[in-house]
Amino acid sequence: MVLDLETAPDGVFAARVRDGAGSRSTTERVALHRLDAVATLTFEVGPDLSVRDVALASASTANRSEDAMLLDVVAATRMLGRAGGLLATFNGAAHDLPFLRHRLLATGRTDRVRDLAAPEHADVMVEWAGDGRFPRLADLCAALDLPVWTAGRGRGGVEEREAKSRLDVCATFVLLLTVRAAKLGLGRLVVEEGWRAMSKAVLAAGVDDPNLLGLLRHPSIVRIR
């Protein structure tokens, strides 16, 4: 399962914390955020990286409470761990997972924190890192000719953040396939076929965001027959 979170500063929670001198660490900044939107991409993958049973799901505070979204993510990671699955994120080791732990604690869900450690975690950003440099998702996508989120093309507000999360989770999936195929010595066609399988499933469920459509109808996979 690939997971992407969209967070924003939580003014109510931050007001309870006394400002200290100097800038805050990444961990401290994450702790002062709230969850605005979430997207997950679940799938089955074979040893040859063949992809099947793809499903994209997302939510935002426009249609679901933050508490409900947090519990949904925890339930998904718990089930993933029980099934021996892999949780993939982009910069999740420094952002998504610390955020979830802090937010669960801040909202009194201390009994759910341990569920986040259930599945094996793969940080796709770390797998792509070279020479100690960690790329931003947008920069890596641009370098690989993948669509980059363009603000203002959605509905605005948290609904637009949900749309961005859907694009990011699908792009992270393509990056995961690409780096894993390279490690296994598999050809580019394997990546494109997995990408196409993902795109076909997501398109069948209905997509109206031009940013995501750019990834799902990318020339690299349209030419495959």
PDB file of C-alpha atoms in Angstrom:
ATOM      1  CA  MET A   1       0.000   0.000   0.000  1.00  0.00           C
ATOM      2  CA  VAL A   2       1.208   3.472  -0.883  1.00  0.00           C
ATOM      3  CA  LEU A   3       0.195   6.224   1.540  1.00  0.00           C
ATOM      4  CA  ASP A   4       0.231  10.001   1.140  1.00  0.00           C
ATOM      5  CA  LEU A   5      -0.856  12.601   3.680  1.00  0.00           C
ATOM      6  CA  GLU A   6      -1.561  16.290   3.193  1.00  0.00           C
ATOM      7  CA  THR A   7      -1.151  18.282   6.401  1.00  0.00           C
ATOM      8  CA  ALA A   8      -1.439  21.932   7.394  1.00  0.00           C
ATOM      9  CA  PRO A   9      -0.554  23.984  10.498  1.00  0.00           C
ATOM     10  CA  ASP A  10      -3.048  23.498  13.298  1.00  0.00           C
ATOM     11  CA  GLY A  11      -3.517  26.919  14.862  1.00  0.00           C
ATOM     12  CA  VAL A  12      -5.589  25.600  17.757  1.00  0.00           C
ATOM     13  CA  PHE A  13      -3.033  23.004  18.821  1.00  0.00           C
ATOM     14  CA  ALA A  14      -0.057  25.284  18.174  1.00  0.00           C
ATOM     15  CA  ALA A  15      -1.562  27.936  20.450  1.00  0.00           C
ATOM     16  CA  ARG A  16      -1.203  25.518  23.353  1.00  0.00           C
ATOM     17  CA  VAL A  17       2.533  25.231  22.826  1.00  0.00           C
ATOM     18  CA  ARG A  18       4.798  28.026  24.032  1.00  0.00           C
ATOM     19  CA  ASP A  19       7.063  29.330  21.301  1.00  0.00           C
ATOM     20  CA  GLY A  20      10.723  28.607  21.985  1.00  0.00           C
ATOM     21  CA  ALA A  21      13.769  30.482  20.774  1.00  0.00           C
ATOM     22  CA  GLY A  22      15.068  29.680  17.319  1.00  0.00           C
ATOM     23  CA  SER A  23      13.528  27.544  14.606  1.00  0.00           C
ATOM     24  CA  ARG A  24      11.728  24.315  15.333  1.00  0.00           C
ATOM     25  CA  SER A  25      12.993  20.931  14.208  1.00  0.00           C
ATOM     26  CA  THR A  26      11.118  18.990  11.525  1.00  0.00           C
ATOM     27  CA  THR A  27       9.682  16.712  14.197  1.00  0.00           C
ATOM     28  CA  GLU A  28       8.404  19.680  16.203  1.00  0.00           C
ATOM     29  CA  ARG A  29       6.837  21.296  13.131  1.00  0.00           C
ATOM     30  CA  VAL A  30       5.131  18.030  12.176  1.00  0.00           C
ATOM     31  CA  ALA A  31       3.644  17.798  15.664  1.00  0.00           C
ATOM     32  CA  LEU A  32       1.908  21.159  15.176  1.00  0.00           C
ATOM     33  CA  HIS A  33       0.077  20.113  12.007  1.00  0.00           C
ATOM     34  CA  ARG A  34      -3.370  18.660  11.402  1.00  0.00           C
ATOM     35  CA  LEU A  35      -4.467  16.145   8.771  1.00  0.00           C
ATOM     36  CA  ASP A  36      -6.326  17.742   5.856  1.00  0.00           C
ATOM     37  CA  ALA A  37      -6.372  14.911   3.295  1.00  0.00           C
ATOM     38  CA  VAL A  38      -5.177  11.354   2.771  1.00  0.00           C
ATOM     39  CA  ALA A  39      -4.861   8.982  -0.177  1.00  0.00           C
ATOM     40  CA  THR A  40      -3.997   5.293  -0.343  1.00  0.00           C
ATOM     41  CA  LEU A  41      -3.220   3.054  -3.290  1.00  0.00           C
ATOM     42  CA  THR A  42      -3.565  -0.644  -2.546  1.00  0.00           C
ATOM     43  CA  PHE A  43      -2.451  -3.385  -4.906  1.00  0.00           C
ATOM     44  CA  GLU A  44      -1.081  -6.911  -5.214  1.00  0.00           C
ATOM     45  CA  VAL A  45       2.349  -7.368  -6.755  1.00  0.00           C
ATOM     46  CA  GLY A  46       4.109 -10.530  -7.887  1.00  0.00           C
ATOM     47  CA  PRO A  47       7.822 -11.385  -7.631  1.00  0.00           C
ATOM     48  CA  ASP A  48       8.201 -10.195 -11.230  1.00  0.00           C
ATOM     49  CA  LEU A  49       6.550  -6.875 -10.264  1.00  0.00           C
ATOM     50  CA  SER A  50       3.337  -7.734 -12.097  1.00  0.00           C
ATOM     51  CA  VAL A  51       0.541  -5.600 -10.649  1.00  0.00           C
ATOM     52  CA  ARG A  52      -3.124  -6.453 -10.062  1.00  0.00           C
ATOM     53  CA  ASP A  53      -6.096  -5.610  -7.834  1.00  0.00           C
ATOM     54  CA  VAL A  54      -5.356  -1.878  -7.708  1.00  0.00           C
ATOM     55  CA  ALA A  55      -7.621   0.446  -5.733  1.00  0.00           C
ATOM     56  CA  LEU A  56      -7.246   4.178  -5.082  1.00  0.00           C
ATOM     57  CA  ALA A  57      -9.030   5.729  -2.103  1.00  0.00           C
ATOM     58  CA  SER A  58      -8.920   9.234  -0.669  1.00  0.00           C
ATOM     59  CA  ALA A  59     -10.642  11.531   1.787  1.00  0.00           C
ATOM     60  CA  SER A  60     -10.374  15.051   3.149  1.00  0.00           C
ATOM     61  CA  THR A  61     -11.896  17.123   5.908  1.00  0.00           C
ATOM     62  CA  ALA A  62     -14.414  18.271   3.299  1.00  0.00           C
ATOM     63  CA  ASN A  63     -16.102  14.871   3.534  1.00  0.00           C
ATOM     64  CA  ARG A  64     -14.658  13.154   6.626  1.00  0.00           C
ATOM     65  CA  SER A  65     -13.458  14.217  10.061  1.00  0.00           C
ATOM     66  CA  GLU A  66      -9.749  14.246  10.850  1.00  0.00           C
ATOM     67  CA  ASP A  67     -10.282  11.722  13.631  1.00  0.00           C
ATOM     68  CA  ALA A  68     -12.044   9.327  11.255  1.00  0.00           C
ATOM     69  CA  MET A  69      -9.255   9.661   8.682  1.00  0.00           C
ATOM     70  CA  LEU A  70      -6.610   8.971  11.320  1.00  0.00           C
ATOM     71  CA  LEU A  71      -8.435   5.832  12.436  1.00  0.00           C
ATOM     72  CA  ASP A  72      -8.871   4.726   8.808  1.00  0.00           C
ATOM     73  CA  VAL A  73      -5.113   4.973   8.238  1.00  0.00           C
ATOM     74  CA  VAL A  74      -4.350   3.101  11.452  1.00  0.00           C
ATOM     75  CA  ALA A  75      -6.802   0.332  10.542  1.00  0.00           C
ATOM     76  CA  ALA A  76      -5.277   0.031   7.074  1.00  0.00           C
ATOM     77  CA  THR A  77      -1.718  -0.217   8.415  1.00  0.00           C
ATOM     78  CA  ARG A  78      -2.783  -2.790  11.014  1.00  0.00           C
ATOM     79  CA  MET A  79      -4.407  -4.977   8.344  1.00  0.00           C
ATOM     80  CA  LEU A  80      -1.409  -4.509   6.074  1.00  0.00           C
ATOM     81  CA  GLY A  81       0.924  -5.661   8.830  1.00  0.00           C
ATOM     82  CA  ARG A  82      -1.162  -8.754   9.523  1.00  0.00           C
ATOM     83  CA  ALA A  83      -1.067  -9.632   5.823  1.00  0.00           C
ATOM     84  CA  GLY A  84       2.711  -9.195   5.649  1.00  0.00           C
ATOM     85  CA  GLY A  85       2.357  -6.295   3.235  1.00  0.00           C
ATOM     86  CA  LEU A  86       4.564  -3.305   2.501  1.00  0.00           C
ATOM     87  CA  LEU A  87       3.756   0.306   3.387  1.00  0.00           C
ATOM     88  CA  ALA A  88       5.363   2.707   0.904  1.00  0.00           C
ATOM     89  CA  THR A  89       5.603   6.479   1.326  1.00  0.00           C
ATOM     90  CA  PHE A  90       7.602   9.391  -0.030  1.00  0.00           C
ATOM     91  CA  ASN A  91       9.466  10.970   2.898  1.00  0.00           C
ATOM     92  CA  GLY A  92       7.280   9.011   5.273  1.00  0.00           C
ATOM     93  CA  ALA A  93      10.117   8.237   7.678  1.00  0.00           C
ATOM     94  CA  ALA A  94      10.569  11.945   8.432  1.00  0.00           C
ATOM     95  CA  HIS A  95       7.039  13.226   7.858  1.00  0.00           C
ATOM     96  CA  ASP A  96       4.056  10.886   7.489  1.00  0.00           C
ATOM     97  CA  LEU A  97       4.778   8.356  10.229  1.00  0.00           C
ATOM     98  CA  PRO A  98       6.035  10.876  12.842  1.00  0.00           C
ATOM     99  CA  PHE A  99       3.009  13.044  12.058  1.00  0.00           C
ATOM    100  CA  LEU A 100       0.607  10.151  12.564  1.00  0.00           C
ATOM    101  CA  ARG A 101       2.232   9.193  15.860  1.00  0.00           C
ATOM    102  CA  HIS A 102       2.135  12.769  17.169  1.00  0.00           C
ATOM    103  CA  ARG A 103      -1.417  13.360  15.986  1.00  0.00           C
ATOM    104  CA  LEU A 104      -2.712  10.157  17.538  1.00  0.00           C
ATOM    105  CA  LEU A 105      -1.092  11.117  20.828  1.00  0.00           C
ATOM    106  CA  ALA A 106      -2.411  14.691  20.606  1.00  0.00           C
ATOM    107  CA  THR A 107      -5.954  13.446  20.005  1.00  0.00           C
ATOM    108  CA  GLY A 108      -5.847  10.859  22.795  1.00  0.00           C
ATOM    109  CA  ARG A 109      -5.485   7.776  20.584  1.00  0.00           C
ATOM    110  CA  THR A 110      -2.417   6.446  22.394  1.00  0.00           C
ATOM    111  CA  ASP A 111      -3.602   2.841  22.085  1.00  0.00           C
ATOM    112  CA  ARG A 112      -3.424   3.034  18.278  1.00  0.00           C
ATOM    113  CA  VAL A 113       0.172   4.238  17.909  1.00  0.00           C
ATOM    114  CA  ARG A 114       1.668   0.747  17.938  1.00  0.00           C
ATOM    115  CA  ASP A 115      -0.401  -0.232  14.883  1.00  0.00           C
ATOM    116  CA  LEU A 116       1.663   2.140  12.733  1.00  0.00           C
ATOM    117  CA  ALA A 117       4.722  -0.078  13.198  1.00  0.00           C
ATOM    118  CA  ALA A 118       2.904  -3.226  12.037  1.00  0.00           C
ATOM    119  CA  PRO A 119       3.844  -3.284   8.330  1.00  0.00           C
ATOM    120  CA  GLU A 120       7.302  -3.125   6.772  1.00  0.00           C
ATOM    121  CA  HIS A 121       7.962   0.445   5.628  1.00  0.00           C
ATOM    122  CA  ALA A 122       9.707   1.562   2.443  1.00  0.00           C
ATOM    123  CA  ASP A 123      10.518   5.258   2.081  1.00  0.00           C
ATOM    124  CA  VAL A 124      10.715   5.772  -1.681  1.00  0.00           C
ATOM    125  CA  MET A 125      12.559   9.069  -1.235  1.00  0.00           C
ATOM    126  CA  VAL A 126      15.343   7.264   0.626  1.00  0.00           C
ATOM    127  CA  GLU A 127      15.506   4.553  -2.036  1.00  0.00           C
ATOM    128  CA  TRP A 128      16.003   7.241  -4.698  1.00  0.00           C
ATOM    129  CA  ALA A 129      18.534   9.231  -2.666  1.00  0.00           C
ATOM    130  CA  GLY A 130      22.070   9.472  -3.978  1.00  0.00           C
ATOM    131  CA  ASP A 131      25.229  11.058  -2.602  1.00  0.00           C
ATOM    132  CA  GLY A 132      23.361  11.939   0.581  1.00  0.00           C
ATOM    133  CA  ARG A 133      20.876  14.105  -1.318  1.00  0.00           C
ATOM    134  CA  PHE A 134      17.175  13.500  -0.801  1.00  0.00           C
ATOM    135  CA  PRO A 135      15.006  14.686  -3.718  1.00  0.00           C
ATOM    136  CA  ARG A 136      11.639  16.377  -3.386  1.00  0.00           C
ATOM    137  CA  LEU A 137       8.786  14.466  -4.993  1.00  0.00           C
ATOM    138  CA  ALA A 138       8.057  17.325  -7.401  1.00  0.00           C
ATOM    139  CA  ASP A 139      11.710  17.578  -8.461  1.00  0.00           C
ATOM    140  CA  LEU A 140      12.025  13.838  -9.009  1.00  0.00           C
ATOM    141  CA  CYS A 141       8.813  13.700 -11.023  1.00  0.00           C
ATOM    142  CA  ALA A 142       9.937  16.630 -13.168  1.00  0.00           C
ATOM    143  CA  ALA A 143      13.297  14.960 -13.803  1.00  0.00           C
ATOM    144  CA  LEU A 144      11.529  11.775 -14.944  1.00  0.00           C
ATOM    145  CA  ASP A 145       8.949  13.622 -17.079  1.00  0.00           C
ATOM    146  CA  LEU A 146       6.093  12.742 -14.745  1.00  0.00           C
ATOM    147  CA  PRO A 147       3.300  15.275 -14.156  1.00  0.00           C
ATOM    148  CA  VAL A 148       3.882  17.710 -11.308  1.00  0.00           C
ATOM    149  CA  TRP A 149       0.989  19.124  -9.313  1.00  0.00           C
ATOM    150  CA  THR A 150      -0.208  22.481 -10.633  1.00  0.00           C
ATOM    151  CA  ALA A 151      -2.090  24.460  -8.001  1.00  0.00           C
ATOM    152  CA  GLY A 152      -5.336  26.126  -8.918  1.00  0.00           C
ATOM    153  CA  ARG A 153      -6.500  23.467 -11.351  1.00  0.00           C
ATOM    154  CA  GLY A 154      -8.726  21.816  -8.765  1.00  0.00           C
ATOM    155  CA  ARG A 155     -11.617  23.048  -6.661  1.00  0.00           C
ATOM    156  CA  GLY A 156      -9.532  24.844  -4.059  1.00  0.00           C
ATOM    157  CA  GLY A 157      -9.200  24.304  -0.324  1.00  0.00           C
ATOM    158  CA  VAL A 158      -9.027  20.836   1.179  1.00  0.00           C
ATOM    159  CA  GLU A 159     -10.669  19.291  -1.887  1.00  0.00           C
ATOM    160  CA  GLU A 160      -7.709  20.451  -3.944  1.00  0.00           C
ATOM    161  CA  ARG A 161      -5.350  19.026  -1.315  1.00  0.00           C
ATOM    162  CA  GLU A 162      -7.160  15.705  -1.622  1.00  0.00           C
ATOM    163  CA  ALA A 163      -6.674  15.799  -5.388  1.00  0.00           C
ATOM    164  CA  LYS A 164      -2.964  16.517  -4.874  1.00  0.00           C
ATOM    165  CA  SER A 165      -2.736  13.572  -2.488  1.00  0.00           C
ATOM    166  CA  ARG A 166      -4.265  11.289  -5.121  1.00  0.00           C
ATOM    167  CA  LEU A 167      -1.684  12.410  -7.675  1.00  0.00           C
ATOM    168  CA  ASP A 168       1.203  12.072  -5.219  1.00  0.00           C
ATOM    169  CA  VAL A 169       0.238   8.568  -4.138  1.00  0.00           C
ATOM    170  CA  CYS A 170       0.024   7.394  -7.761  1.00  0.00           C
ATOM    171  CA  ALA A 171       3.319   9.078  -8.664  1.00  0.00           C
ATOM    172  CA  THR A 172       4.976   7.461  -5.640  1.00  0.00           C
ATOM    173  CA  PHE A 173       3.704   4.099  -6.888  1.00  0.00           C
ATOM    174  CA  VAL A 174       5.401   4.648 -10.263  1.00  0.00           C
ATOM    175  CA  LEU A 175       8.635   5.704  -8.540  1.00  0.00           C
ATOM    176  CA  LEU A 176       8.490   2.627  -6.299  1.00  0.00           C
ATOM    177  CA  LEU A 177       8.060   0.339  -9.307  1.00  0.00           C
ATOM    178  CA  THR A 178      10.911   2.080 -11.113  1.00  0.00           C
ATOM    179  CA  VAL A 179      13.455   1.809  -8.315  1.00  0.00           C
ATOM    180  CA  ARG A 180      12.504  -1.765  -7.401  1.00  0.00           C
ATOM    181  CA  ALA A 181      12.690  -2.879 -11.049  1.00  0.00           C
ATOM    182  CA  ALA A 182      16.177  -1.376 -11.312  1.00  0.00           C
ATOM    183  CA  LYS A 183      17.304  -3.240  -8.186  1.00  0.00           C
ATOM    184  CA  LEU A 184      15.958  -6.516  -9.595  1.00  0.00           C
ATOM    185  CA  GLY A 185      17.527  -5.920 -13.004  1.00  0.00           C
ATOM    186  CA  LEU A 186      14.150  -5.869 -14.738  1.00  0.00           C
ATOM    187  CA  GLY A 187      13.504  -3.867 -17.883  1.00  0.00           C
ATOM    188  CA  ARG A 188      11.571  -0.647 -18.333  1.00  0.00           C
ATOM    189  CA  LEU A 189       8.666  -2.540 -19.885  1.00  0.00           C
ATOM    190  CA  VAL A 190       7.908  -4.123 -16.501  1.00  0.00           C
ATOM    191  CA  VAL A 191       7.530  -0.660 -14.971  1.00  0.00           C
ATOM    192  CA  GLU A 192       5.331   0.567 -17.804  1.00  0.00           C
ATOM    193  CA  GLU A 193       3.071  -2.490 -17.621  1.00  0.00           C
ATOM    194  CA  GLY A 194       2.625  -2.063 -13.864  1.00  0.00           C
ATOM    195  CA  TRP A 195       2.014   1.645 -14.360  1.00  0.00           C
ATOM    196  CA  ARG A 196      -0.572   0.871 -17.026  1.00  0.00           C
ATOM    197  CA  ALA A 197      -2.336  -1.648 -14.763  1.00  0.00           C
ATOM    198  CA  MET A 198      -2.567   1.005 -12.055  1.00  0.00           C
ATOM    199  CA  SER A 199      -3.808   3.623 -14.514  1.00  0.00           C
ATOM    200  CA  LYS A 200      -6.458   1.344 -15.990  1.00  0.00           C
ATOM    201  CA  ALA A 201      -7.900   0.569 -12.555  1.00  0.00           C
ATOM    202  CA  VAL A 202      -7.898   4.184 -11.383  1.00  0.00           C
ATOM    203  CA  LEU A 203      -9.422   5.474 -14.621  1.00  0.00           C
ATOM    204  CA  ALA A 204     -12.174   2.862 -14.406  1.00  0.00           C
ATOM    205  CA  ALA A 205     -13.164   4.264 -11.011  1.00  0.00           C
ATOM    206  CA  GLY A 206     -13.516   7.774 -12.451  1.00  0.00           C
ATOM    207  CA  VAL A 207     -11.016  10.642 -12.582  1.00  0.00           C
ATOM    208  CA  ASP A 208     -11.729  14.308 -13.293  1.00  0.00           C
ATOM    209  CA  ASP A 209      -8.512  15.992 -12.158  1.00  0.00           C
ATOM    210  CA  PRO A 210      -6.294  17.069 -15.091  1.00  0.00           C
ATOM    211  CA  ASN A 211      -3.144  16.670 -13.002  1.00  0.00           C
ATOM    212  CA  LEU A 212      -3.832  12.994 -12.289  1.00  0.00           C
ATOM    213  CA  LEU A 213      -5.065  12.366 -15.831  1.00  0.00           C
ATOM    214  CA  GLY A 214      -1.653  13.491 -17.060  1.00  0.00           C
ATOM    215  CA  LEU A 215      -0.057  10.617 -15.144  1.00  0.00           C
ATOM    216  CA  LEU A 216      -2.697   8.026 -16.004  1.00  0.00           C
ATOM    217  CA  ARG A 217      -2.567   8.835 -19.736  1.00  0.00           C
ATOM    218  CA  HIS A 218       1.165   9.396 -19.949  1.00  0.00           C
ATOM    219  CA  PRO A 219       2.746   8.686 -23.377  1.00  0.00           C
ATOM    220  CA  SER A 220       4.988   6.033 -21.796  1.00  0.00           C
ATOM    221  CA  ILE A 221       2.009   3.768 -21.165  1.00  0.00           C
ATOM    222  CA  VAL A 222      -0.455   4.859 -23.835  1.00  0.00           C
ATOM    223  CA  ARG A 223       1.780   3.323 -26.493  1.00  0.00           C
ATOM    224  CA  ILE A 224       1.682  -0.138 -24.849  1.00  0.00           C
ATOM    225  CA  ARG A 225      -0.772  -2.541 -26.481  1.00  0.00           C
TER     226      ARG A 225
END
